[in-house]
PDB file of N, CA and C in Angstrom:
ATOM      1  N   UNK A   1       0.822  -1.198   0.000  1.00 87.00           N
ATOM      2  CA  UNK A   1       0.000   0.000   0.000  1.00 87.00           C
ATOM      3  C   UNK A   1       0.853   1.243   0.000  1.00 87.00           C
ATOM      4  N   UNK A   2       0.198   2.349  -0.251  1.00 91.00           N
ATOM      5  CA  UNK A   2       0.911   3.624  -0.290  1.00 91.00           C
ATOM      6  C   UNK A   2       0.056   4.705   0.353  1.00 91.00           C
ATOM      7  N   UNK A   3       0.735   5.702   0.893  1.00 93.00           N
ATOM      8  CA  UNK A   3       0.075   6.894   1.417  1.00 93.00           C
ATOM      9  C   UNK A   3       0.773   8.090   0.782  1.00 93.00           C
ATOM     10  N   UNK A   4       0.051   9.180   0.603  1.00 96.00           N
ATOM     11  CA  UNK A   4       0.702  10.391   0.105  1.00 96.00           C
ATOM     12  C   UNK A   4       0.972  11.322   1.274  1.00 96.00           C
ATOM     13  N   UNK A   5       2.020  12.125   1.136  1.00 97.00           N
ATOM     14  CA  UNK A   5       2.440  13.023   2.206  1.00 97.00           C
ATOM     15  C   UNK A   5       2.855  14.357   1.620  1.00 97.00           C
ATOM     16  N   UNK A   6       2.414  15.425   2.268  1.00 97.00           N
ATOM     17  CA  UNK A   6       2.955  16.749   1.976  1.00 97.00           C
ATOM     18  C   UNK A   6       2.909  17.551   3.275  1.00 97.00           C
ATOM     19  N   UNK A   7       3.620  18.653   3.297  1.00 98.00           N
ATOM     20  CA  UNK A   7       3.661  19.485   4.501  1.00 98.00           C
ATOM     21  C   UNK A   7       3.411  20.930   4.121  1.00 98.00           C
ATOM     22  N   UNK A   8       2.800  21.648   5.060  1.00 97.00           N
ATOM     23  CA  UNK A   8       2.610  23.093   4.945  1.00 97.00           C
ATOM     24  C   UNK A   8       3.307  23.707   6.147  1.00 97.00           C
ATOM     25  N   UNK A   9       4.221  24.637   5.885  1.00 97.00           N
ATOM     26  CA  UNK A   9       5.011  25.221   6.974  1.00 97.00           C
ATOM     27  C   UNK A   9       4.717  26.721   7.023  1.00 97.00           C
ATOM     28  N   UNK A  10       4.375  27.200   8.234  1.00 97.00           N
ATOM     29  CA  UNK A  10       4.007  28.593   8.396  1.00 97.00           C
ATOM     30  C   UNK A  10       4.450  29.084   9.779  1.00 97.00           C
ATOM     31  N   UNK A  11       4.346  30.388   9.967  1.00 94.00           N
ATOM     32  CA  UNK A  11       4.604  30.977  11.275  1.00 94.00           C
ATOM     33  C   UNK A  11       3.481  31.970  11.558  1.00 94.00           C
ATOM     34  N   UNK A  12       3.472  32.530  12.735  1.00 80.00           N
ATOM     35  CA  UNK A  12       2.465  33.528  13.074  1.00 80.00           C
ATOM     36  C   UNK A  12       1.053  32.995  13.009  1.00 80.00           C
ATOM     37  N   UNK A  13       0.806  31.834  13.669  1.00 76.00           N
ATOM     38  CA  UNK A  13      -0.523  31.210  13.707  1.00 76.00           C
ATOM     39  C   UNK A  13      -1.084  30.994  12.299  1.00 76.00           C
ATOM     40  N   UNK A  14      -0.211  30.628  11.371  1.00 76.00           N
ATOM     41  CA  UNK A  14      -0.656  30.308  10.027  1.00 76.00           C
ATOM     42  C   UNK A  14      -0.700  31.490   9.089  1.00 76.00           C
ATOM     43  N   UNK A  15      -0.382  32.678   9.602  1.00 84.00           N
ATOM     44  CA  UNK A  15      -0.506  33.887   8.786  1.00 84.00           C
ATOM     45  C   UNK A  15       0.596  34.007   7.729  1.00 84.00           C
ATOM     46  N   UNK A  16       1.784  33.469   8.022  1.00 94.00           N
ATOM     47  CA  UNK A  16       2.919  33.679   7.130  1.00 94.00           C
ATOM     48  C   UNK A  16       3.507  32.349   6.672  1.00 94.00           C
ATOM     49  N   UNK A  17       3.505  32.082   5.349  1.00 97.00           N
ATOM     50  CA  UNK A  17       4.171  30.867   4.869  1.00 97.00           C
ATOM     51  C   UNK A  17       5.681  30.982   5.066  1.00 97.00           C
ATOM     52  N   UNK A  18       6.329  29.830   5.211  1.00 97.00           N
ATOM     53  CA  UNK A  18       7.786  29.808   5.369  1.00 97.00           C
ATOM     54  C   UNK A  18       8.384  29.125   4.134  1.00 97.00           C
ATOM     55  N   UNK A  19       8.794  29.927   3.125  1.00 98.00           N
ATOM     56  CA  UNK A  19       9.430  29.316   1.949  1.00 98.00           C
ATOM     57  C   UNK A  19      10.839  28.848   2.283  1.00 98.00           C
ATOM     58  N   UNK A  20      11.279  27.780   1.615  1.00 98.00           N
ATOM     59  CA  UNK A  20      12.639  27.275   1.807  1.00 98.00           C
ATOM     60  C   UNK A  20      12.824  26.450   3.062  1.00 98.00           C
ATOM     61  N   UNK A  21      11.722  26.119   3.758  1.00 98.00           N
ATOM     62  CA  UNK A  21      11.838  25.246   4.930  1.00 98.00           C
ATOM     63  C   UNK A  21      12.148  23.833   4.452  1.00 98.00           C
ATOM     64  N   UNK A  22      12.941  23.125   5.221  1.00 98.00           N
ATOM     65  CA  UNK A  22      13.324  21.758   4.864  1.00 98.00           C
ATOM     66  C   UNK A  22      12.540  20.779   5.723  1.00 98.00           C
ATOM     67  N   UNK A  23      11.966  19.765   5.072  1.00 98.00           N
ATOM     68  CA  UNK A  23      11.168  18.750   5.757  1.00 98.00           C
ATOM     69  C   UNK A  23      11.804  17.396   5.467  1.00 98.00           C
ATOM     70  N   UNK A  24      12.245  16.724   6.515  1.00 97.00           N
ATOM     71  CA  UNK A  24      12.911  15.437   6.399  1.00 97.00           C
ATOM     72  C   UNK A  24      11.968  14.376   6.957  1.00 97.00           C
ATOM     73  N   UNK A  25      11.546  13.440   6.103  1.00 97.00           N
ATOM     74  CA  UNK A  25      10.646  12.366   6.549  1.00 97.00           C
ATOM     75  C   UNK A  25      11.483  11.105   6.711  1.00 97.00           C
ATOM     76  N   UNK A  26      11.379  10.470   7.890  1.00 96.00           N
ATOM     77  CA  UNK A  26      12.213   9.297   8.144  1.00 96.00           C
ATOM     78  C   UNK A  26      11.441   8.268   8.943  1.00 96.00           C
ATOM     79  N   UNK A  27      11.944   7.050   8.865  1.00 94.00           N
ATOM     80  CA  UNK A  27      11.418   5.952   9.680  1.00 94.00           C
ATOM     81  C   UNK A  27      12.633   5.392  10.402  1.00 94.00           C
ATOM     82  N   UNK A  28      12.675   5.619  11.712  1.00 90.00           N
ATOM     83  CA  UNK A  28      13.887   5.267  12.448  1.00 90.00           C
ATOM     84  C   UNK A  28      15.025   6.131  11.938  1.00 90.00           C
ATOM     85  N   UNK A  29      16.113   5.500  11.511  1.00 90.00           N
ATOM     86  CA  UNK A  29      17.245   6.270  10.989  1.00 90.00           C
ATOM     87  C   UNK A  29      17.235   6.317   9.455  1.00 90.00           C
ATOM     88  N   UNK A  30      16.249   5.688   8.836  1.00 93.00           N
ATOM     89  CA  UNK A  30      16.188   5.647   7.377  1.00 93.00           C
ATOM     90  C   UNK A  30      15.417   6.850   6.838  1.00 93.00           C
ATOM     91  N   UNK A  31      16.056   7.608   5.942  1.00 94.00           N
ATOM     92  CA  UNK A  31      15.418   8.793   5.368  1.00 94.00           C
ATOM     93  C   UNK A  31      14.590   8.379   4.151  1.00 94.00           C
ATOM     94  N   UNK A  32      13.308   8.747   4.164  1.00 93.00           N
ATOM     95  CA  UNK A  32      12.425   8.427   3.053  1.00 93.00           C
ATOM     96  C   UNK A  32      12.279   9.582   2.082  1.00 93.00           C
ATOM     97  N   UNK A  33      12.297  10.810   2.598  1.00 96.00           N
ATOM     98  CA  UNK A  33      12.070  11.941   1.718  1.00 96.00           C
ATOM     99  C   UNK A  33      12.691  13.197   2.299  1.00 96.00           C
ATOM    100  N   UNK A  34      13.210  14.033   1.413  1.00 97.00           N
ATOM    101  CA  UNK A  34      13.743  15.335   1.808  1.00 97.00           C
ATOM    102  C   UNK A  34      13.041  16.355   0.924  1.00 97.00           C
ATOM    103  N   UNK A  35      12.236  17.217   1.541  1.00 98.00           N
ATOM    104  CA  UNK A  35      11.407  18.152   0.791  1.00 98.00           C
ATOM    105  C   UNK A  35      11.738  19.581   1.192  1.00 98.00           C
ATOM    106  N   UNK A  36      11.491  20.516   0.264  1.00 98.00           N
ATOM    107  CA  UNK A  36      11.704  21.940   0.540  1.00 98.00           C
ATOM    108  C   UNK A  36      10.427  22.681   0.162  1.00 98.00           C
ATOM    109  N   UNK A  37       9.990  23.596   1.037  1.00 98.00           N
ATOM    110  CA  UNK A  37       8.751  24.320   0.762  1.00 98.00           C
ATOM    111  C   UNK A  37       8.936  25.377  -0.323  1.00 98.00           C
ATOM    112  N   UNK A  38       7.830  25.628  -1.041  1.00 98.00           N
ATOM    113  CA  UNK A  38       7.819  26.670  -2.076  1.00 98.00           C
ATOM    114  C   UNK A  38       7.467  28.019  -1.440  1.00 98.00           C
ATOM    115  N   UNK A  39       7.206  29.031  -2.283  1.00 98.00           N
ATOM    116  CA  UNK A  39       6.937  30.382  -1.764  1.00 98.00           C
ATOM    117  C   UNK A  39       5.656  30.445  -0.930  1.00 98.00           C
ATOM    118  N   UNK A  40       4.776  29.442  -1.078  1.00 97.00           N
ATOM    119  CA  UNK A  40       3.541  29.396  -0.285  1.00 97.00           C
ATOM    120  C   UNK A  40       3.675  28.534   0.971  1.00 97.00           C
ATOM    121  N   UNK A  41       4.901  28.022   1.232  1.00 97.00           N
ATOM    122  CA  UNK A  41       5.133  27.205   2.420  1.00 97.00           C
ATOM    123  C   UNK A  41       4.712  25.757   2.259  1.00 97.00           C
ATOM    124  N   UNK A  42       4.476  25.317   1.012  1.00 98.00           N
ATOM    125  CA  UNK A  42       4.025  23.943   0.761  1.00 98.00           C
ATOM    126  C   UNK A  42       5.132  23.104   0.137  1.00 98.00           C
ATOM    127  N   UNK A  43       5.200  21.840   0.542  1.00 98.00           N
ATOM    128  CA  UNK A  43       6.148  20.915  -0.091  1.00 98.00           C
ATOM    129  C   UNK A  43       5.442  20.217  -1.247  1.00 98.00           C
ATOM    130  N   UNK A  44       6.219  19.612  -2.145  1.00 98.00           N
ATOM    131  CA  UNK A  44       5.599  18.717  -3.133  1.00 98.00           C
ATOM    132  C   UNK A  44       4.995  17.511  -2.395  1.00 98.00           C
ATOM    133  N   UNK A  45       4.094  16.803  -3.052  1.00 97.00           N
ATOM    134  CA  UNK A  45       3.506  15.595  -2.476  1.00 97.00           C
ATOM    135  C   UNK A  45       4.351  14.401  -2.878  1.00 97.00           C
ATOM    136  N   UNK A  46       4.652  13.538  -1.907  1.00 97.00           N
ATOM    137  CA  UNK A  46       5.434  12.326  -2.167  1.00 97.00           C
ATOM    138  C   UNK A  46       4.633  11.119  -1.688  1.00 97.00           C
ATOM    139  N   UNK A  47       5.070   9.944  -2.108  1.00 95.00           N
ATOM    140  CA  UNK A  47       4.422   8.699  -1.713  1.00 95.00           C
ATOM    141  C   UNK A  47       5.267   8.011  -0.645  1.00 95.00           C
ATOM    142  N   UNK A  48       4.609   7.531   0.401  1.00 94.00           N
ATOM    143  CA  UNK A  48       5.290   6.774   1.457  1.00 94.00           C
ATOM    144  C   UNK A  48       4.754   5.348   1.468  1.00 94.00           C
ATOM    145  N   UNK A  49       5.624   4.362   1.671  1.00 91.00           N
ATOM    146  CA  UNK A  49       5.145   2.989   1.805  1.00 91.00           C
ATOM    147  C   UNK A  49       4.215   2.864   3.018  1.00 91.00           C
ATOM    148  N   UNK A  50       3.137   2.102   2.848  1.00 89.00           N
ATOM    149  CA  UNK A  50       2.178   1.866   3.941  1.00 89.00           C
ATOM    150  C   UNK A  50       1.615   0.464   3.762  1.00 89.00           C
ATOM    151  N   UNK A  51       0.882   0.015   4.762  1.00 81.00           N
ATOM    152  CA  UNK A  51       0.220  -1.281   4.628  1.00 81.00           C
ATOM    153  C   UNK A  51      -0.901  -1.163   3.598  1.00 81.00           C
ATOM    154  N   UNK A  52      -1.342  -2.283   3.019  1.00 77.00           N
ATOM    155  CA  UNK A  52      -2.406  -2.230   2.013  1.00 77.00           C
ATOM    156  C   UNK A  52      -3.663  -1.549   2.555  1.00 77.00           C
ATOM    157  N   UNK A  53      -4.359  -0.847   1.659  1.00 71.00           N
ATOM    158  CA  UNK A  53      -5.541  -0.083   2.065  1.00 71.00           C
ATOM    159  C   UNK A  53      -6.603  -0.975   2.698  1.00 71.00           C
ATOM    160  N   UNK A  54      -6.774  -2.199   2.193  1.00 71.00           N
ATOM    161  CA  UNK A  54      -7.795  -3.101   2.757  1.00 71.00           C
ATOM    162  C   UNK A  54      -7.527  -3.389   4.236  1.00 71.00           C
ATOM    163  N   UNK A  55      -6.242  -3.379   4.639  1.00 61.00           N
ATOM    164  CA  UNK A  55      -5.908  -3.608   6.046  1.00 61.00           C
ATOM    165  C   UNK A  55      -6.249  -2.395   6.909  1.00 61.00           C
ATOM    166  N   UNK A  56      -6.431  -1.234   6.276  1.00 56.00           N
ATOM    167  CA  UNK A  56      -6.678  -0.005   7.035  1.00 56.00           C
ATOM    168  C   UNK A  56      -8.162   0.242   7.247  1.00 56.00           C
ATOM    169  N   UNK A  57      -9.019  -0.526   6.581  1.00 60.00           N
ATOM    170  CA  UNK A  57     -10.452  -0.249   6.633  1.00 60.00           C
ATOM    171  C   UNK A  57     -11.117  -0.772   7.896  1.00 60.00           C
ATOM    172  N   UNK A  58     -10.595  -1.845   8.452  1.00 62.00           N
ATOM    173  CA  UNK A  58     -11.203  -2.441   9.645  1.00 62.00           C
ATOM    174  C   UNK A  58     -10.347  -2.105  10.857  1.00 62.00           C
ATOM    175  N   UNK A  59     -11.006  -1.801  11.972  1.00 62.00           N
ATOM    176  CA  UNK A  59     -10.236  -1.446  13.167  1.00 62.00           C
ATOM    177  C   UNK A  59      -9.423  -2.628  13.680  1.00 62.00           C
ATOM    178  N   UNK A  60      -9.857  -3.876  13.371  1.00 66.00           N
ATOM    179  CA  UNK A  60      -9.086  -5.041  13.839  1.00 66.00           C
ATOM    180  C   UNK A  60      -7.781  -5.221  13.064  1.00 66.00           C
ATOM    181  N   UNK A  61      -7.803  -4.872  11.783  1.00 61.00           N
ATOM    182  CA  UNK A  61      -6.603  -5.096  10.978  1.00 61.00           C
ATOM    183  C   UNK A  61      -5.845  -3.803  10.695  1.00 61.00           C
ATOM    184  N   UNK A  62      -6.390  -2.677  11.147  1.00 66.00           N
ATOM    185  CA  UNK A  62      -5.754  -1.393  10.832  1.00 66.00           C
ATOM    186  C   UNK A  62      -4.330  -1.357  11.376  1.00 66.00           C
ATOM    187  N   UNK A  63      -3.413  -1.115  10.487  1.00 78.00           N
ATOM    188  CA  UNK A  63      -2.011  -0.973  10.875  1.00 78.00           C
ATOM    189  C   UNK A  63      -1.473   0.264  10.178  1.00 78.00           C
ATOM    190  N   UNK A  64      -0.638   0.965  10.882  1.00 86.00           N
ATOM    191  CA  UNK A  64      -0.043   2.166  10.310  1.00 86.00           C
ATOM    192  C   UNK A  64       1.466   2.043  10.371  1.00 86.00           C
ATOM    193  N   UNK A  65       2.119   2.635   9.394  1.00 90.00           N
ATOM    194  CA  UNK A  65       3.573   2.712   9.411  1.00 90.00           C
ATOM    195  C   UNK A  65       3.916   4.046  10.070  1.00 90.00           C
ATOM    196  N   UNK A  66       4.734   3.981  11.098  1.00 93.00           N
ATOM    197  CA  UNK A  66       5.072   5.195  11.843  1.00 93.00           C
ATOM    198  C   UNK A  66       6.334   5.838  11.273  1.00 93.00           C
ATOM    199  N   UNK A  67       6.169   7.045  10.789  1.00 96.00           N
ATOM    200  CA  UNK A  67       7.290   7.861  10.320  1.00 96.00           C
ATOM    201  C   UNK A  67       7.415   9.040  11.269  1.00 96.00           C
ATOM    202  N   UNK A  68       8.475   9.799  11.090  1.00 97.00           N
ATOM    203  CA  UNK A  68       8.577  11.068  11.815  1.00 97.00           C
ATOM    204  C   UNK A  68       9.127  12.100  10.846  1.00 97.00           C
ATOM    205  N   UNK A  69       8.890  13.361  11.177  1.00 97.00           N
ATOM    206  CA  UNK A  69       9.356  14.447  10.312  1.00 97.00           C
ATOM    207  C   UNK A  69      10.124  15.457  11.147  1.00 97.00           C
ATOM    208  N   UNK A  70      11.226  15.932  10.592  1.00 98.00           N
ATOM    209  CA  UNK A  70      11.974  17.043  11.170  1.00 98.00           C
ATOM    210  C   UNK A  70      11.777  18.226  10.230  1.00 98.00           C
ATOM    211  N   UNK A  71      11.494  19.391  10.791  1.00 98.00           N
ATOM    212  CA  UNK A  71      11.254  20.577   9.980  1.00 98.00           C
ATOM    213  C   UNK A  71      12.173  21.677  10.486  1.00 98.00           C
ATOM    214  N   UNK A  72      12.900  22.290   9.561  1.00 96.00           N
ATOM    215  CA  UNK A  72      13.763  23.391   9.976  1.00 96.00           C
ATOM    216  C   UNK A  72      13.890  24.412   8.863  1.00 96.00           C
ATOM    217  N   UNK A  73      14.065  25.668   9.272  1.00 97.00           N
ATOM    218  CA  UNK A  73      14.215  26.778   8.332  1.00 97.00           C
ATOM    219  C   UNK A  73      15.108  27.817   8.991  1.00 97.00           C
ATOM    220  N   UNK A  74      15.843  28.536   8.167  1.00 95.00           N
ATOM    221  CA  UNK A  74      16.739  29.554   8.678  1.00 95.00           C
ATOM    222  C   UNK A  74      15.934  30.621   9.424  1.00 95.00           C
ATOM    223  N   UNK A  75      16.390  30.967  10.627  1.00 95.00           N
ATOM    224  CA  UNK A  75      15.719  31.989  11.418  1.00 95.00           C
ATOM    225  C   UNK A  75      14.590  31.472  12.289  1.00 95.00           C
ATOM    226  N   UNK A  76      14.368  30.133  12.289  1.00 96.00           N
ATOM    227  CA  UNK A  76      13.283  29.542  13.074  1.00 96.00           C
ATOM    228  C   UNK A  76      13.813  28.407  13.948  1.00 96.00           C
ATOM    229  N   UNK A  77      13.101  28.146  15.043  1.00 95.00           N
ATOM    230  CA  UNK A  77      13.430  26.990  15.873  1.00 95.00           C
ATOM    231  C   UNK A  77      12.987  25.735  15.129  1.00 95.00           C
ATOM    232  N   UNK A  78      13.843  24.705  15.144  1.00 96.00           N
ATOM    233  CA  UNK A  78      13.480  23.484  14.412  1.00 96.00           C
ATOM    234  C   UNK A  78      12.500  22.642  15.214  1.00 96.00           C
ATOM    235  N   UNK A  79      11.705  21.877  14.488  1.00 97.00           N
ATOM    236  CA  UNK A  79      10.784  20.909  15.113  1.00 97.00           C
ATOM    237  C   UNK A  79      11.303  19.540  14.723  1.00 97.00           C
ATOM    238  N   UNK A  80      11.442  18.670  15.717  1.00 96.00           N
ATOM    239  CA  UNK A  80      11.999  17.348  15.450  1.00 96.00           C
ATOM    240  C   UNK A  80      11.021  16.254  15.856  1.00 96.00           C
ATOM    241  N   UNK A  81      11.096  15.144  15.123  1.00 96.00           N
ATOM    242  CA  UNK A  81      10.341  13.926  15.434  1.00 96.00           C
ATOM    243  C   UNK A  81       8.832  14.143  15.541  1.00 96.00           C
ATOM    244  N   UNK A  82       8.289  14.934  14.604  1.00 97.00           N
ATOM    245  CA  UNK A  82       6.834  15.079  14.545  1.00 97.00           C
ATOM    246  C   UNK A  82       6.260  13.760  14.043  1.00 97.00           C
ATOM    247  N   UNK A  83       5.244  13.204  14.716  1.00 96.00           N
ATOM    248  CA  UNK A  83       4.721  11.899  14.296  1.00 96.00           C
ATOM    249  C   UNK A  83       3.944  11.974  12.982  1.00 96.00           C
ATOM    250  N   UNK A  84       4.208  10.997  12.117  1.00 95.00           N
ATOM    251  CA  UNK A  84       3.482  10.857  10.850  1.00 95.00           C
ATOM    252  C   UNK A  84       3.072   9.399  10.743  1.00 95.00           C
ATOM    253  N   UNK A  85       1.769   9.122  10.799  1.00 92.00           N
ATOM    254  CA  UNK A  85       1.261   7.750  10.719  1.00 92.00           C
ATOM    255  C   UNK A  85       0.653   7.523   9.346  1.00 92.00           C
ATOM    256  N   UNK A  86       1.201   6.569   8.610  1.00 91.00           N
ATOM    257  CA  UNK A  86       0.744   6.314   7.241  1.00 91.00           C
ATOM    258  C   UNK A  86      -0.036   5.010   7.188  1.00 91.00           C
ATOM    259  N   UNK A  87      -1.282   5.102   6.727  1.00 88.00           N
ATOM    260  CA  UNK A  87      -2.049   3.894   6.435  1.00 88.00           C
ATOM    261  C   UNK A  87      -2.365   3.901   4.948  1.00 88.00           C
ATOM    262  N   UNK A  88      -2.661   2.730   4.405  1.00 86.00           N
ATOM    263  CA  UNK A  88      -2.860   2.606   2.964  1.00 86.00           C
ATOM    264  C   UNK A  88      -3.932   3.551   2.449  1.00 86.00           C
ATOM    265  N   UNK A  89      -3.632   4.281   1.396  1.00 89.00           N
ATOM    266  CA  UNK A  89      -4.570   5.187   0.780  1.00 89.00           C
ATOM    267  C   UNK A  89      -4.707   6.523   1.485  1.00 89.00           C
ATOM    268  N   UNK A  90      -4.009   6.712   2.600  1.00 90.00           N
ATOM    269  CA  UNK A  90      -4.148   7.966   3.357  1.00 90.00           C
ATOM    270  C   UNK A  90      -3.499   9.122   2.610  1.00 90.00           C
ATOM    271  N   UNK A  91      -4.111  10.295   2.747  1.00 94.00           N
ATOM    272  CA  UNK A  91      -3.519  11.537   2.248  1.00 94.00           C
ATOM    273  C   UNK A  91      -3.139  12.343   3.477  1.00 94.00           C
ATOM    274  N   UNK A  92      -1.842  12.401   3.743  1.00 95.00           N
ATOM    275  CA  UNK A  92      -1.351  13.037   4.961  1.00 95.00           C
ATOM    276  C   UNK A  92      -0.888  14.450   4.632  1.00 95.00           C
ATOM    277  N   UNK A  93      -1.425  15.416   5.367  1.00 96.00           N
ATOM    278  CA  UNK A  93      -0.954  16.794   5.250  1.00 96.00           C
ATOM    279  C   UNK A  93      -0.485  17.212   6.629  1.00 96.00           C
ATOM    280  N   UNK A  94       0.811  17.447   6.748  1.00 97.00           N
ATOM    281  CA  UNK A  94       1.396  17.847   8.029  1.00 97.00           C
ATOM    282  C   UNK A  94       1.447  19.372   8.080  1.00 97.00           C
ATOM    283  N   UNK A  95       0.688  19.961   8.991  1.00 96.00           N
ATOM    284  CA  UNK A  95       0.717  21.413   9.181  1.00 96.00           C
ATOM    285  C   UNK A  95       1.688  21.724  10.301  1.00 96.00           C
ATOM    286  N   UNK A  96       2.698  22.520   9.987  1.00 96.00           N
ATOM    287  CA  UNK A  96       3.747  22.812  10.965  1.00 96.00           C
ATOM    288  C   UNK A  96       3.837  24.315  11.167  1.00 96.00           C
ATOM    289  N   UNK A  97       3.785  24.725  12.422  1.00 96.00           N
ATOM    290  CA  UNK A  97       3.994  26.134  12.730  1.00 96.00           C
ATOM    291  C   UNK A  97       5.368  26.286  13.370  1.00 96.00           C
ATOM    292  N   UNK A  98       6.211  27.072  12.737  1.00 96.00           N
ATOM    293  CA  UNK A  98       7.554  27.303  13.268  1.00 96.00           C
ATOM    294  C   UNK A  98       7.575  28.606  14.070  1.00 96.00           C
ATOM    295  N   UNK A  99       8.377  28.595  15.117  1.00 94.00           N
ATOM    296  CA  UNK A  99       8.545  29.768  15.969  1.00 94.00           C
ATOM    297  C   UNK A  99       9.835  30.474  15.573  1.00 94.00           C
ATOM    298  N   UNK A 100       9.759  31.788  15.275  1.00 93.00           N
ATOM    299  CA  UNK A 100      11.000  32.501  14.945  1.00 93.00           C
ATOM    300  C   UNK A 100      11.983  32.453  16.106  1.00 93.00           C
ATOM    301  N   UNK A 101      13.268  32.397  15.765  1.00 91.00           N
ATOM    302  CA  UNK A 101      14.296  32.446  16.813  1.00 91.00           C
ATOM    303  C   UNK A 101      14.205  33.805  17.503  1.00 91.00           C
ATOM    304  N   UNK A 102      14.485  33.801  18.811  1.00 79.00           N
ATOM    305  CA  UNK A 102      14.535  35.060  19.549  1.00 79.00           C
ATOM    306  C   UNK A 102      15.736  35.835  19.061  1.00 79.00           C
ATOM    307  N   UNK A 103      15.530  37.091  18.756  1.00 64.00           N
ATOM    308  CA  UNK A 103      16.677  37.913  18.369  1.00 64.00           C
ATOM    309  C   UNK A 103      17.398  38.328  19.639  1.00 64.00           C
ATOM    310  N   UNK A 104      18.686  38.116  19.616  1.00 58.00           N
ATOM    311  CA  UNK A 104      19.470  38.445  20.814  1.00 58.00           C
ATOM    312  C   UNK A 104      20.051  39.850  20.652  1.00 58.00           C
ATOM    313  N   UNK A 105      19.792  40.654  21.625  1.00 57.00           N
ATOM    314  CA  UNK A 105      20.397  41.996  21.612  1.00 57.00           C
ATOM    315  C   UNK A 105      21.392  42.050  22.766  1.00 57.00           C
ATOM    316  N   UNK A 106      22.603  42.427  22.429  1.00 58.00           N
ATOM    317  CA  UNK A 106      23.664  42.448  23.441  1.00 58.00           C
ATOM    318  C   UNK A 106      23.704  43.816  24.097  1.00 58.00           C
TER     319      UNK A 106
END
């Protein structure tokens, strides 16, 4: 089975897209996808391996493949190990809000 994945990265409670943010999708230490957001803060959509869709329809057989995502952009605090659960046929959209780094004044 397969699931699709994309991410939307923004700051300011969704008011401002973050272009050029990097989204790393991994399972354990294995990297599945490395994506970069466009000017609207959106990544391209990619396919992730998942269990067959028929296994996802019943609560007894539902199984998900657990991935995680790291999101980072220049000038923002990074987010690490965001959970991404992929089941067959799922369309996953990860909405990420990044916090700007505190500007340090000496």
